[in-house]
Structures are given as C-alpha cells and as structure tokens.
Short mmCIF file of C-alpha atoms in Angstrom, two decimals:
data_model
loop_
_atom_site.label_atom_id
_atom_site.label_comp_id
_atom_site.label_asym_id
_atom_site.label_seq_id
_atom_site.Cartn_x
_atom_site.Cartn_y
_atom_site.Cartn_z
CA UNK A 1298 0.83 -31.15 -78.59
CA UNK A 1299 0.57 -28.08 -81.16
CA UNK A 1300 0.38 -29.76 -84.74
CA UNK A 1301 2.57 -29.13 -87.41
CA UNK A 1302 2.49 -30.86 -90.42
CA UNK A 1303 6.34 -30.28 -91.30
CA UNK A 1304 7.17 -32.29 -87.72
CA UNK A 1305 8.58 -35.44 -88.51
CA UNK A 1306 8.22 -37.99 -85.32
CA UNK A 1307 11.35 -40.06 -84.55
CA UNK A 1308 12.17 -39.76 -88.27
CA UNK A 1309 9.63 -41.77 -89.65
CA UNK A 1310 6.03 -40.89 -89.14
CA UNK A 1311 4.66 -37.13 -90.68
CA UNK A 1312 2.23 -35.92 -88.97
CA UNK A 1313 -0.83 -34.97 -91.47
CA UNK A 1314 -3.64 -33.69 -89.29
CA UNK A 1315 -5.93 -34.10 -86.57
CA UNK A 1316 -8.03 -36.39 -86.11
CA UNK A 1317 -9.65 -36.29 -83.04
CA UNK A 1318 -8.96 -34.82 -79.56
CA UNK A 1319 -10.10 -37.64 -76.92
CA UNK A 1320 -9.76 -37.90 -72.59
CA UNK A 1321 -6.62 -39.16 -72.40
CA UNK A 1322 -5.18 -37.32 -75.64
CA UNK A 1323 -4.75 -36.14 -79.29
CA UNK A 1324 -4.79 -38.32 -81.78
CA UNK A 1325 -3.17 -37.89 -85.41
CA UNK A 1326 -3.39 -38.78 -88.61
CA UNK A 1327 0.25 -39.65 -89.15
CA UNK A 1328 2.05 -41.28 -92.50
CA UNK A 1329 5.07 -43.46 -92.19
CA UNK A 1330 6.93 -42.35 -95.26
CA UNK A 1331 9.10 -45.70 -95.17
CA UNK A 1332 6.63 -47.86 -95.95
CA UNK A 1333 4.19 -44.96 -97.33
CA UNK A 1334 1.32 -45.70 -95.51
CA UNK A 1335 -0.62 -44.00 -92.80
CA UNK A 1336 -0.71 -44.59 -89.29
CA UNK A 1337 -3.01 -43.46 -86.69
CA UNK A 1338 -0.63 -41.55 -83.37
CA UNK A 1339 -2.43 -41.39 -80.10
CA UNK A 1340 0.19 -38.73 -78.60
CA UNK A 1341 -0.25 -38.46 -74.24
CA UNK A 1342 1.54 -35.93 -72.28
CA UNK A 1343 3.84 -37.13 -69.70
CA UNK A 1344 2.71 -35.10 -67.11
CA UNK A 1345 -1.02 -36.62 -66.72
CA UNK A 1346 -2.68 -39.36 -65.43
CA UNK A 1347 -3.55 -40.78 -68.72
CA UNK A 1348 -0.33 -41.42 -70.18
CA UNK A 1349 -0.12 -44.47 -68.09
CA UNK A 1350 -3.10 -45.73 -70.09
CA UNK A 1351 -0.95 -45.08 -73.26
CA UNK A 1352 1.59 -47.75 -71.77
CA UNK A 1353 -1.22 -50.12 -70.72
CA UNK A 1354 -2.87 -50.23 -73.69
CA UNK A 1355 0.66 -50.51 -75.71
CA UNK A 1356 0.91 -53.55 -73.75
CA UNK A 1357 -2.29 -55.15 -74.22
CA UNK A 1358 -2.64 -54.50 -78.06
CA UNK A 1359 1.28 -55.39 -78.88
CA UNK A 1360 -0.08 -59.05 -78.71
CA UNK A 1361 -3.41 -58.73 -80.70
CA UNK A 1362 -4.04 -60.20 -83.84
CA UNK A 1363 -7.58 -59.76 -84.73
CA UNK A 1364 -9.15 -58.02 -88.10
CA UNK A 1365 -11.81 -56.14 -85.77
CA UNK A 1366 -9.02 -54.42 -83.51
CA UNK A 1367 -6.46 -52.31 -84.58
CA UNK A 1368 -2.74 -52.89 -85.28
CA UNK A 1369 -0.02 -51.65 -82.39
CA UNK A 1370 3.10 -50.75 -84.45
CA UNK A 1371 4.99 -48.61 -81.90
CA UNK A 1372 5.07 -46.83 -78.92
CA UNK A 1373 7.30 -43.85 -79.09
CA UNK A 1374 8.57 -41.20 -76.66
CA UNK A 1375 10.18 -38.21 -75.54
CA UNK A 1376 10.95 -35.62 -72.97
CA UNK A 1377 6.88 -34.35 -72.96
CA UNK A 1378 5.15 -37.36 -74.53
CA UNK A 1379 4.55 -40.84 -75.73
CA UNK A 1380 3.53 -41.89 -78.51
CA UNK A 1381 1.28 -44.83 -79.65
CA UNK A 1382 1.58 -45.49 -83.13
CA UNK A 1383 -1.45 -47.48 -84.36
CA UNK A 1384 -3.33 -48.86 -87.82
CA UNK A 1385 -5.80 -46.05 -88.96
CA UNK A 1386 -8.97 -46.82 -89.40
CA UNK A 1387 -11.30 -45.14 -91.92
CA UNK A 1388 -14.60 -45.29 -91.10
CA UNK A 1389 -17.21 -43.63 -89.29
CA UNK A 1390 -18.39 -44.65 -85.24
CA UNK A 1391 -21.39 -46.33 -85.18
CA UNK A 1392 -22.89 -43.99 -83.06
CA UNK A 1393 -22.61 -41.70 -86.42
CA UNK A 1394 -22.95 -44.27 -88.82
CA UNK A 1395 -26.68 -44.86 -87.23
CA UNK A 1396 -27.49 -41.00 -86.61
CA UNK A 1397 -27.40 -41.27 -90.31
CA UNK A 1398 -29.86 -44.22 -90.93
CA UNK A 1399 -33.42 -44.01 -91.12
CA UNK A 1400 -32.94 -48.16 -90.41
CA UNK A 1401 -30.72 -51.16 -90.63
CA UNK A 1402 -31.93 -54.37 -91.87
CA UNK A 1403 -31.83 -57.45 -89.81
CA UNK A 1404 -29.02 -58.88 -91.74
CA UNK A 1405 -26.51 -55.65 -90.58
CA UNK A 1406 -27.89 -55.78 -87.15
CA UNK A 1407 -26.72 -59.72 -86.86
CA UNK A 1408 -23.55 -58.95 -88.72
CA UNK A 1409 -22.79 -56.17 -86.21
CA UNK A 1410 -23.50 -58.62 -83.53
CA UNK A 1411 -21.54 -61.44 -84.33
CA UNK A 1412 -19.07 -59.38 -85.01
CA UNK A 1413 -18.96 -58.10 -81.73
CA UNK A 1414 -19.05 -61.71 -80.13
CA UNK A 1415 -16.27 -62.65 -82.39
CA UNK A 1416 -13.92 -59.79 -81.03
CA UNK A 1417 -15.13 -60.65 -77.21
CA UNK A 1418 -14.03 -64.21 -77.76
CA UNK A 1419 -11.15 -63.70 -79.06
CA UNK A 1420 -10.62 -61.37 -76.42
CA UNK A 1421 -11.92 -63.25 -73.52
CA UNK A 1422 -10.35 -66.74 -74.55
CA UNK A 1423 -6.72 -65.32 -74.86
CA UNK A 1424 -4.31 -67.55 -73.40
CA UNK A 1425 -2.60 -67.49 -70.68
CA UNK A 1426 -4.10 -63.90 -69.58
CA UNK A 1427 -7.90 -63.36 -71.28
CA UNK A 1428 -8.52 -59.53 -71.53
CA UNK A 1429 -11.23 -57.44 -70.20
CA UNK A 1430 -12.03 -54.79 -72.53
CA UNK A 1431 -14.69 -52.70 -69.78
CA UNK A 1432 -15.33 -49.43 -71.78
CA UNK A 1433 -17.56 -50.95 -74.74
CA UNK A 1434 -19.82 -47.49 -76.28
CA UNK A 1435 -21.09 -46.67 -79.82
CA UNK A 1436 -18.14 -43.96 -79.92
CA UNK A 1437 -15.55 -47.11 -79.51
CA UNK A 1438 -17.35 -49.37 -82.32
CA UNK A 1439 -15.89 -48.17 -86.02
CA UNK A 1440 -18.21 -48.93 -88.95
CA UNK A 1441 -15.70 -49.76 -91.75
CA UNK A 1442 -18.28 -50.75 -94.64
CA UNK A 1443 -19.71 -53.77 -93.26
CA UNK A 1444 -16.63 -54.18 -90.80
CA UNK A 1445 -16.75 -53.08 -87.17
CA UNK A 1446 -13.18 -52.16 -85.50
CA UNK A 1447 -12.92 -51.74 -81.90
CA UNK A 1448 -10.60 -48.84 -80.66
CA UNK A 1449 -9.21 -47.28 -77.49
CA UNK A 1450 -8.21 -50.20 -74.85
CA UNK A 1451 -7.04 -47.27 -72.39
CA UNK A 1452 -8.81 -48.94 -70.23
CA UNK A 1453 -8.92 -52.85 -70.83
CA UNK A 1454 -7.06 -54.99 -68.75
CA UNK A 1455 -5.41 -58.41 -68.02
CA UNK A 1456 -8.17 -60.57 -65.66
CA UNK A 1457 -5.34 -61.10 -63.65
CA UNK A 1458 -5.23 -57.72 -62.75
CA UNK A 1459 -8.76 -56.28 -62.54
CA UNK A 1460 -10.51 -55.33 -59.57
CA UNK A 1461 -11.66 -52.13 -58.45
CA UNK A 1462 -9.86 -50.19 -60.41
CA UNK A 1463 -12.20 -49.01 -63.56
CA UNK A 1464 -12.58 -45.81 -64.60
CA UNK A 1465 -15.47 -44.43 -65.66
CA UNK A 1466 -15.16 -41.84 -68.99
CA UNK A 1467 -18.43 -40.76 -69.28
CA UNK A 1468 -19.86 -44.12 -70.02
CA UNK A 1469 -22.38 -45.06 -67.20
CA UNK A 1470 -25.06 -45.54 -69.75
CA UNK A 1471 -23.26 -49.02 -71.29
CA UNK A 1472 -21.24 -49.98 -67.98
CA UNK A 1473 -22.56 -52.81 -65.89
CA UNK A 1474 -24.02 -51.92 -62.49
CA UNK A 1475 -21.41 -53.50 -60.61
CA UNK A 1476 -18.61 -51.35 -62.17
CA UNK A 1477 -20.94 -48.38 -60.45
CA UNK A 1478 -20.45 -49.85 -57.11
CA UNK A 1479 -17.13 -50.35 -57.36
CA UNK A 1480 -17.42 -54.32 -56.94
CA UNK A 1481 -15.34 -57.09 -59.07
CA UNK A 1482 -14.99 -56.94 -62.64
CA UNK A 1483 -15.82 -60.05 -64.89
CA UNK A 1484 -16.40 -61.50 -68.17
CA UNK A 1485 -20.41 -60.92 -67.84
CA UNK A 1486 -19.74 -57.13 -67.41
CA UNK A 1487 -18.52 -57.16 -70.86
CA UNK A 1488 -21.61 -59.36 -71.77
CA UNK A 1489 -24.06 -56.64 -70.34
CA UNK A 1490 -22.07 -53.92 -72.50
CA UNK A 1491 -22.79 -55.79 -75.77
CA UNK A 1492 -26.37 -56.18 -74.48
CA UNK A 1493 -26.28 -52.43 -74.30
CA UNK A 1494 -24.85 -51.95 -77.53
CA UNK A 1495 -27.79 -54.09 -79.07
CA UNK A 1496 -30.15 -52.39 -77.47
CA UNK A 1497 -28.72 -49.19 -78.77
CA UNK A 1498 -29.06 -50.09 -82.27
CA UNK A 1499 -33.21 -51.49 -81.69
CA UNK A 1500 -34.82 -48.26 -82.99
CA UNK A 1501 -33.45 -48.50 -86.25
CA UNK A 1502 -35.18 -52.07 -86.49
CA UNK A 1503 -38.50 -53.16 -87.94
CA UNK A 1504 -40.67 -54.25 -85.56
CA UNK A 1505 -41.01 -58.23 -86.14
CA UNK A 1506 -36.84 -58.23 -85.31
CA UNK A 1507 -37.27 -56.41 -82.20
CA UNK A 1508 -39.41 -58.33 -80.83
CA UNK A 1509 -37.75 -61.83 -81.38
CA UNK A 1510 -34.17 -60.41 -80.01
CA UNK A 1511 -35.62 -58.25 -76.81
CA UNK A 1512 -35.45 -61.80 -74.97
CA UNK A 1513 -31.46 -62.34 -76.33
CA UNK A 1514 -30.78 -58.59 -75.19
CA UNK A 1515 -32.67 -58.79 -71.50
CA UNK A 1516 -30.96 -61.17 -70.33
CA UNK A 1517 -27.62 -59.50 -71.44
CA UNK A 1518 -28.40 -56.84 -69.81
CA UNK A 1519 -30.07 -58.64 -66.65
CA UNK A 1520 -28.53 -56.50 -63.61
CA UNK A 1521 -27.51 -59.95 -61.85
CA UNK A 1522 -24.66 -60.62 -62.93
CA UNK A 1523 -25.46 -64.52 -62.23
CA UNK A 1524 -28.32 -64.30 -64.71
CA UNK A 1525 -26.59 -63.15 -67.91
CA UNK A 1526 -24.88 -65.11 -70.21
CA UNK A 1527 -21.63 -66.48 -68.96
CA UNK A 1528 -19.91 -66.59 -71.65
CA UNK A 1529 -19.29 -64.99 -74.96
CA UNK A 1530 -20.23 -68.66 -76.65
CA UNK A 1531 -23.66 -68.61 -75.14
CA UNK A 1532 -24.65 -65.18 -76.05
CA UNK A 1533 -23.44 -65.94 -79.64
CA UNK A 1534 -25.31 -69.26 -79.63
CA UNK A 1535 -28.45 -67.59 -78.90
CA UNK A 1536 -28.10 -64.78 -81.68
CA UNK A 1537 -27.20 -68.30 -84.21
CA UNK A 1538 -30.63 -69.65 -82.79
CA UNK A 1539 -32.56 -66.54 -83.68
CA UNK A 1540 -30.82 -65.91 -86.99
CA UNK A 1541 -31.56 -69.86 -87.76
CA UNK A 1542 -35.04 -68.85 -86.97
CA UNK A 1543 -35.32 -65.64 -89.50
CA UNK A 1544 -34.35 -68.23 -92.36
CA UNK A 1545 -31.19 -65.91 -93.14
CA UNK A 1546 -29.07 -66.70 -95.59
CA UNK A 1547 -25.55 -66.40 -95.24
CA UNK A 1548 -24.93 -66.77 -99.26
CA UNK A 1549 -22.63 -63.41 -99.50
CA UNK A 1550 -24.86 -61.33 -101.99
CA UNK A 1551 -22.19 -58.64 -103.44
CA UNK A 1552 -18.64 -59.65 -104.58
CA UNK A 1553 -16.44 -56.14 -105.40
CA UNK A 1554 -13.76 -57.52 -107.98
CA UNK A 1555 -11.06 -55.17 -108.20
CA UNK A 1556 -7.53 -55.40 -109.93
CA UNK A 1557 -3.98 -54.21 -109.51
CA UNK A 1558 -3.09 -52.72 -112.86
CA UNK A 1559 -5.00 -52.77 -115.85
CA UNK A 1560 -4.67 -55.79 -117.90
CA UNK A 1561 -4.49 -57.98 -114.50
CA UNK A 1562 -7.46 -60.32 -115.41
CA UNK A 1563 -10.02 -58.60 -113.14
CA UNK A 1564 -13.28 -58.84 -115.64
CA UNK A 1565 -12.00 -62.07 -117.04
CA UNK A 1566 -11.96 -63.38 -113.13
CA UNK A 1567 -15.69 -61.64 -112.94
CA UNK A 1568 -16.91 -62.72 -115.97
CA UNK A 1569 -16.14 -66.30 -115.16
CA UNK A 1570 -17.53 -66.10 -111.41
CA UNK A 1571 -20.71 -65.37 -112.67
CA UNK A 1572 -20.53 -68.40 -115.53
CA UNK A 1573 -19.65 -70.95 -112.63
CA UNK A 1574 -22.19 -69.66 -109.96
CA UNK A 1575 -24.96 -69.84 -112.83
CA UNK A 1576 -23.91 -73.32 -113.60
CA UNK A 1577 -24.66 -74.52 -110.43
CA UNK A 1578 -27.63 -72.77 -109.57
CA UNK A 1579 -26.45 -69.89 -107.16
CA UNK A 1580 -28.41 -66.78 -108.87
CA UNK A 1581 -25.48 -64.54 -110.04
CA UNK A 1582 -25.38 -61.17 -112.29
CA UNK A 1583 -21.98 -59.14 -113.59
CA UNK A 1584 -22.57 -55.67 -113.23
CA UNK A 1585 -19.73 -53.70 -115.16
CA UNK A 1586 -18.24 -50.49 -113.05
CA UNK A 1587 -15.92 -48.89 -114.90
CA UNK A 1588 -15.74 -47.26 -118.18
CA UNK A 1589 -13.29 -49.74 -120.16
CA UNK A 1590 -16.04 -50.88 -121.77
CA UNK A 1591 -14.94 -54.76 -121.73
CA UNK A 1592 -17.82 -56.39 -122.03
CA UNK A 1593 -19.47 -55.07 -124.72
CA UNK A 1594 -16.16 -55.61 -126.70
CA UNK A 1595 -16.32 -59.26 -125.42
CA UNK A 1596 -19.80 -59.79 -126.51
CA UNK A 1597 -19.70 -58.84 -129.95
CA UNK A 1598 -17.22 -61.32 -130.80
CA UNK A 1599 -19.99 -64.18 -129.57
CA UNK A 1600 -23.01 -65.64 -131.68
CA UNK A 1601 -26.39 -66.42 -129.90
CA UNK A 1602 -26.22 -63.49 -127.29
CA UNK A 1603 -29.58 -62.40 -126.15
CA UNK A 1604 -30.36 -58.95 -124.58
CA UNK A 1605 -33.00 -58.35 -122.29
CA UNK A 1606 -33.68 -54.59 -120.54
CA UNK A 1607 -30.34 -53.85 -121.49
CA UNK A 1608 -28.83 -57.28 -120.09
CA UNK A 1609 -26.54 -59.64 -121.96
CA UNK A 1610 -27.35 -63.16 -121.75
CA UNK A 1611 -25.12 -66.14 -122.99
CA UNK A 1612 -24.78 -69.21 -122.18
CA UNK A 1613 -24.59 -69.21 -117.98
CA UNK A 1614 -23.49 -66.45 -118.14
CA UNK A 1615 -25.58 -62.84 -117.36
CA UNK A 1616 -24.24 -59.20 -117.20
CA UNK A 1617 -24.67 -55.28 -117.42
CA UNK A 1618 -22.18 -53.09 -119.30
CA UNK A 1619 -21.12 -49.63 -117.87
CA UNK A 1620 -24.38 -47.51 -119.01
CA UNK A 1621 -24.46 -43.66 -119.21
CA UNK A 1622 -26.49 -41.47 -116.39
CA UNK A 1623 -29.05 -40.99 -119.44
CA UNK A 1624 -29.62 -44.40 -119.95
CA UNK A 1625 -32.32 -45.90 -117.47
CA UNK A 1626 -32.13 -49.89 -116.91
CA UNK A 1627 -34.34 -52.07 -113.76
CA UNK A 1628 -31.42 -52.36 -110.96
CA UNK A 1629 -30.04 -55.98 -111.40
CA UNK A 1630 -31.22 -58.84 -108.97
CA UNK A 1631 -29.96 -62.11 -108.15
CA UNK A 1632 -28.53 -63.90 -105.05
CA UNK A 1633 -25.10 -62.40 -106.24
CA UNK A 1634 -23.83 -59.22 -108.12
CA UNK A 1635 -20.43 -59.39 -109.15
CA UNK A 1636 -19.38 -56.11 -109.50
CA UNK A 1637 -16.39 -55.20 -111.79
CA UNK A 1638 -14.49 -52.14 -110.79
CA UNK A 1639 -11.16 -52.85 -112.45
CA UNK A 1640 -8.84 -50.18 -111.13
CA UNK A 1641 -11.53 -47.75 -110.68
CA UNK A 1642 -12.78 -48.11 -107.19
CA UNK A 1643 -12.27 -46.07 -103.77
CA UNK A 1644 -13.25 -47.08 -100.34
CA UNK A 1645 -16.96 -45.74 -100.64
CA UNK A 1646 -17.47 -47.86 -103.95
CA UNK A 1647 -16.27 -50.88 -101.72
CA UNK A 1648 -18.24 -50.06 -98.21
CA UNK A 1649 -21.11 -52.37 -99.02
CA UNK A 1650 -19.15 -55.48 -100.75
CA UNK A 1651 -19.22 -58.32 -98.73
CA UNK A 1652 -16.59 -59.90 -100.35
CA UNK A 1653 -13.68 -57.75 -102.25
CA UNK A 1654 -11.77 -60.06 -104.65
CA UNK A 1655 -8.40 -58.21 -105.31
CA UNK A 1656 -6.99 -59.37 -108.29
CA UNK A 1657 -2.90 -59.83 -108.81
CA UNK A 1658 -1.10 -60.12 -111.78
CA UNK A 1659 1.15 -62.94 -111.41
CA UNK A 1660 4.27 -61.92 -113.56
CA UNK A 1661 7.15 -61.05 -111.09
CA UNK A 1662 7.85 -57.71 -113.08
CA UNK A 1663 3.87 -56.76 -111.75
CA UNK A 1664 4.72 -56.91 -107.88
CA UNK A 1665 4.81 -53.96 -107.50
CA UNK A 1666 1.70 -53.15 -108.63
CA UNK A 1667 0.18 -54.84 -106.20
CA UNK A 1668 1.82 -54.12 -102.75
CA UNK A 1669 -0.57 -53.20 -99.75
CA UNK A 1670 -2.21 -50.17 -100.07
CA UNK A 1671 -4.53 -48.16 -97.12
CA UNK A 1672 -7.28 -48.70 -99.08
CA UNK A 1673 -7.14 -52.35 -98.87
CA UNK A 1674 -5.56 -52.65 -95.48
CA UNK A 1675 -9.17 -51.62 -94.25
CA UNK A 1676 -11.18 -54.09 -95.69
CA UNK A 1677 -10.20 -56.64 -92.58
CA UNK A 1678 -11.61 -60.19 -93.54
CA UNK A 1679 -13.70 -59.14 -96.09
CA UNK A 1680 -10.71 -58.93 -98.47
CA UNK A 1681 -9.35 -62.13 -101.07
CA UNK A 1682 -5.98 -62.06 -102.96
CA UNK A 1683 -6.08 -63.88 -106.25
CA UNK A 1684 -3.20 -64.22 -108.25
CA UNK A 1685 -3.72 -64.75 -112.23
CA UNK A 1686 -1.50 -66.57 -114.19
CA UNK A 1687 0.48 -66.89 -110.96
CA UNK A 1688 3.80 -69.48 -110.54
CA UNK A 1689 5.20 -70.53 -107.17
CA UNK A 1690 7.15 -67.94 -106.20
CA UNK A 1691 4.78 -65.20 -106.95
CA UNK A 1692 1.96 -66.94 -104.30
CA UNK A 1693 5.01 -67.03 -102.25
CA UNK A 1694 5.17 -63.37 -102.44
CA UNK A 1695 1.54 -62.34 -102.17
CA UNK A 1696 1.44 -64.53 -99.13
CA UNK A 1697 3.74 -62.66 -97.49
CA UNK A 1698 3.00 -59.37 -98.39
CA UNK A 1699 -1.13 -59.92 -97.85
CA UNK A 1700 -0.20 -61.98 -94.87
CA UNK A 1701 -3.50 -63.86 -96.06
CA UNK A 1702 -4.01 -67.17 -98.40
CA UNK A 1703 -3.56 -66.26 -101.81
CA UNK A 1704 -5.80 -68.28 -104.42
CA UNK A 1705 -3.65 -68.96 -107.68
CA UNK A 1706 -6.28 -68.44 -110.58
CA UNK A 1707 -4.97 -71.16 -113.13
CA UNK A 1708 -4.92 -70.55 -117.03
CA UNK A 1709 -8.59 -70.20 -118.32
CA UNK A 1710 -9.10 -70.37 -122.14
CA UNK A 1711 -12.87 -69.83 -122.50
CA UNK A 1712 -14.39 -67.30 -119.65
CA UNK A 1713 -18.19 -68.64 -120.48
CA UNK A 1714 -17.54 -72.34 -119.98
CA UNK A 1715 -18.02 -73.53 -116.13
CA UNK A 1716 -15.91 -76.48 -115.05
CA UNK A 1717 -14.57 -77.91 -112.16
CA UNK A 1718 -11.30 -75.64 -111.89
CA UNK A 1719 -14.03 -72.50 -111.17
CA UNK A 1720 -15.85 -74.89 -109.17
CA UNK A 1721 -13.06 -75.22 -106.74
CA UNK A 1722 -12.54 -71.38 -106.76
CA UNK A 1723 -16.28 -70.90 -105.90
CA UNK A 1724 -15.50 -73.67 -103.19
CA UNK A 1725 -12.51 -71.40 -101.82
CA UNK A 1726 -15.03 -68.38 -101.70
CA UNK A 1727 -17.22 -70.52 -99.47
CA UNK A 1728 -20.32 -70.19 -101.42
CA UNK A 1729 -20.77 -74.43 -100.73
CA UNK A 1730 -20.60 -76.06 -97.90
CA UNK A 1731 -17.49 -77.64 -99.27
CA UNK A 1732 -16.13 -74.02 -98.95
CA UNK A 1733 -14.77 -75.29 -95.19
CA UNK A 1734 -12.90 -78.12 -96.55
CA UNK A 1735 -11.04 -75.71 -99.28
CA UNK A 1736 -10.58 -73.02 -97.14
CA UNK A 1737 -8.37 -75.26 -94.95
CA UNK A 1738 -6.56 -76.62 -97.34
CA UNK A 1739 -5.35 -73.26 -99.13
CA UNK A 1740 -4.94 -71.95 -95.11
CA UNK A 1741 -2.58 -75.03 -94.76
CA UNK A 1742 -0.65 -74.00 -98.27
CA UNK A 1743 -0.31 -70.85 -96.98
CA UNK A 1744 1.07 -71.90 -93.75
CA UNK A 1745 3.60 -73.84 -95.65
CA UNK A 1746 4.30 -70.88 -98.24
CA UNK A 1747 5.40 -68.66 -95.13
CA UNK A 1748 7.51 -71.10 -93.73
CA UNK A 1749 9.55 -71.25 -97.00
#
C-alpha cells in the first residue's frame, strides 16, 4: 500500500506515516480523528499468504486484556487489503533499547523477566483455549520506559489448534528445537524462548548476576523438552527465589506526579507524599520539575525551615526547588524521589518513573481536562488516577474513562502534617504490606462504580 497522508481509512483513521515495513506487511502510524488518538494499522494485501495471519491474529488479540499486549480495536477491509487496527506503542524494541546500553542493572533485568512471565501466564492460563504465542525475539519485546509490550501474534495460536504448522520468520536463534523438526508444539517451547530472551540480555550484566541466574536460564533452555520448566509458575518461582536471594527491594524508588491542568493539586499531592512517607520511615525526597516555582513560594510563608546543599527541610518533610543549569546541587538520594512535573512532562521525562501519579481535578467543569491522552495510554500499569477534591460522580467518571481505580484525594488543610488519611493513600500505592488489603478494596469500589 502506497502511503498518503490525505487517505482517510473507512472514514475514521488518517493515516500519518510509516512506521515500519514487516514479513507479512506495512504497518502505519494511523490517528482516529473521532476519538483523537492514534492507532497503530498493520495493513496485509489480499493476495498473499500472510493476510490470513492478519485474520488469525485479529482473532486471538480481540479477546486480550493485558497491559503488556496491545489493544485490537478493528479489523478493516477492502477490495486489496485488510486492515488491523491496533494500540500504538511508543517505545523502542529491546533489541535496540540494549544496543544502546553499556549495562542494565539487576533490578531491570528481573523487571523484564517477570514481566515476561506475567504476559506468558496470562497467556498460557486463558480459559477455555490457552494461547501459544511461538515467535518470542528481542524485535517482538517493546521497551516502553520500564514497561515491556509484546507485539505481532501473526503467528500465535489456540493449543487446540497447534501442531505442525509453525512458521519460521527468521527466528531459529530463539525457537525451540522441536519447532526445527517439525514435532508438537507446547507450553515449554514458549518456556525455552524466554530462556533465550534471558540469555540475550546476560552481556549487559555484571558478573555476580550472571552467574546466580545461568542455572534459572539452562534449564529454560534445556533442549529436552521434559527437562524445562513446565510451567510459566515454576520458571517465575525460580526468578522470585533468586531475586529473594539478591535482597532486592521492591519499595518503588521514583514516583512521576503529574497533573491535568494547572491548579489541579499536583505539588500539593507531592508535597504531602513525601511528609507521610518521612513520617513513617520510608526515605523520601520532592524534587521540583517544572518552572512554577511552587515550592519556594510555599516555603517562605513557613518559620523553622532549614536548608542544606540547596535542600529545604521542615518538619517530615524534604525537597529541591526547580534550580537553573548554572546552579550545581549533589543529585538527591533517598529510597523515594517524588518528582513534580505539574503539566510539564513528555513521555521521555516519564520513561524511568516507576510509578506515574496522574493527578485530576475533581470539579465536573475540569473533565475535560483530563480525558485519556497517548501519552498516558502508554504507561500500562505503571499509571495511578487520583482525583482531588473529587465527589461521587466525578470518581464515577474517571473510572470509566481510565478504566482503572481512581483514588479520591480527600480535603487536606496542612500539606506538612502526616496523618492517617495520607497513610491510607501510601497504603493504596502499596508502599506497606497493607498496600494488598487497600488495593482490593478500592479494586472492589471500582467494580461497583462501573456497574452504576
């Protein structure tokens, strides 16, 4: 298909540019001017093979629900092609994300990994038909910050219907042996692909990590099919035994607040996360990102504020304003950063936030500030809708329009005083181990919101 960025598919999606030319077709960068928001089209002439793969995979992803695969919102046609209309994903394969690394730390590499397992769970525990993805690769793995997304299931099946029937596109080099020879698919071959796919990433690891996951990755990878792991829950059990063993921590160590229009409460939401995690002993700094210059106007109102290398100390509460390029100050450290973007971000500023606190006004006349936007859309699970100063039907409406749990932030008169309303809210990040019991209850409001 010649591109043309005045064609208009089936009256809805404009076609912006090309993204990528793969085996079985072009795919576009496409925006659906309804909803303005852009869409990834995988277009497939009707006259080859691989247009049957456009179906097939149409089919398999039209039931998918997952944050590390991709959206099926259409399949479209006409006389010379179909096309397979698709959330776009903005990010970079991890094949190119790596060629770009001099290393990874250990705490990416088992993110990476149990992000994998979590997709090939999902995947392989789907009921009544569990599906067979068969063409894992770096080129297939998107890197979306600390997000992976899996793409292209041209060639994933229903184990119902596997057999004999992969195809091979150039990927011998993560394909189990028995695909080679042609003999019965299972849920192991996928095993030995992740295997491979760990293995791929081992260079850029410091020595004392290769070592203690070579054992994890050999017997992925064993070509006996009858000596891998079985399942998806004993590979991932074995990576949990190894990261036990580091001594990780899985305390989330940067929090990207970020807010829908100015004025929405995002450094007052910030500035009060770092008061409560102080308070009860989680290590936290606010690190001020844009140039509204908030804090310093915040500060000057207080008595008894110390500063120290150009941080401002009060109370529980610690934080950096926005300094100038001229101004030198020792990068801040703690067990969290809180950093306060406001409406100033982009999707680079947010790549390395492991948590990305969106914050809502919750007057009904500020909806529409805060509808869905691309940006957001690819932060998968990593993103949290808080509404401030929000009533009933406004959580109602986030809810909905997130399709996520919305946290209601409740009236908060002093910013600098921890109590236990903040308390719960650090409980509903899961920074406690009460975090699980929280969670479910706001996931239980939420299902109740939705059925309203």
């Amino acid at each position: 298909m010649n591109f043309n960025n005045q064609i208009i598919l089936s009256g809805r999606y404009q076609l912006l540019q090309p993204l990528g030319q793969g085996n079985s077709g072009t795919v576009f960068l496409a925006r659906q001017q309804s909803l303005e928001l852009n869409r990834a089209i995988k277009c497939f002439p009707k006259t080859s093979a691989p247009s049957l793969f456009a179906v097939s995979e149409a089919q398999i992803l039209k039931s998918i629900q997952h944050p590390g695969i991709p959206t099926i919102y259409d399949l479209e046609e006409d006389e010379s092609f179909y096309y397979l209309v698709e959330e776009y994903i903005e990010g970079d394969t991890l094949e190119e994300f790596l060629l770009r690394q001099q290393s990874i730390s250990q705490n990416l590499f088992f993110q990476f990994c149990e992000q994998l397992c979590d997709i090939f769970a999902y995947l392989h525990t789907l009921h009544p038909s569990p599906i067979l993805y068969q063409d894992l690769k770096p080129e297939h793995i998107i890197v979306c910050g600390l997000q992976i997304k899996l793409i292209d299931f041209s060639v994933a099946s229903f184990i119902g219907n596997s057999g004999n029937d992969f195809k091979h596109f150039g990927n011998v080099d993560f394909s189990a042996p028995e695909l080679a020879y042609g003999e019965t698919v299972t849920l192991t071959s996928d095993i030995y692909s992740i295997g491979k796919v760990m293995e791929y990433m081992t260079p850029y690891l410091d020595a004392s990590t290769n070592r203690m996951i070579q054992p994890i990755i050999q017997k992925a990878i064993s070509a006996d099919p009858m000596l891998r792991y079985q399942t998806i829950h004993e590979l991932s059990c074995a990576l949990q035994k190894a990261i036990d063993n580091t001594g990780r921590t899985h305390l989330r160590q940067t929090i990207a607040v970020i807010g829908s229009h100015s004025g929405c409460g995002s450094t007052h939401i910030a500035v009060s996360l770092v008061t409560q995690l102080n308070a009860q002993g989680i290590s936290a700094v606010y690190q001020e990102m844009n140039w509204n210059n908030s804090l310093r106007k915040m500060i000057t109102q207080l008595n008894h504020v110390h500063e120290w290398h150009g941080c401002y100390c009060y109370q529980c509460f610690k934080g950096y304003p926005k300094y100038d390029k001229g101004i030198e100050i020792a990068e801040p450290t703690a067990d969290v950063i809180v950093k306060d973007y406001g409406c100033d971000y982009s999707s680079a500023s947010l790549a390395t936030a492991d948590q990305i606190l969106y914050i809502c006004g919750g007057g009904p006349w500020h909806r529409a500030d805060a509808k869905p936007k691309d940006i957001l859309l690819q932060m998968g699970n990593r993103l949290r809708i808080i509404a401030n100063l929000c009533d009933h039907n406004s959580a109602i409406y986030f809810a909905r329009q997130f399709s996520q749990p919305v946290y209601p932030y409740p009236y908060d008169t002093d910013i600098f005083r921890a109590d236990s309303g903040k308390q719960d809210f650090v409980h509903w990040l899961s920074f406690e181990k009460g975090g699980n019991r929280l969670s479910l209850h706001f996931k239980n409001l939420f299902s109740r919101l939705l059925q309203l």
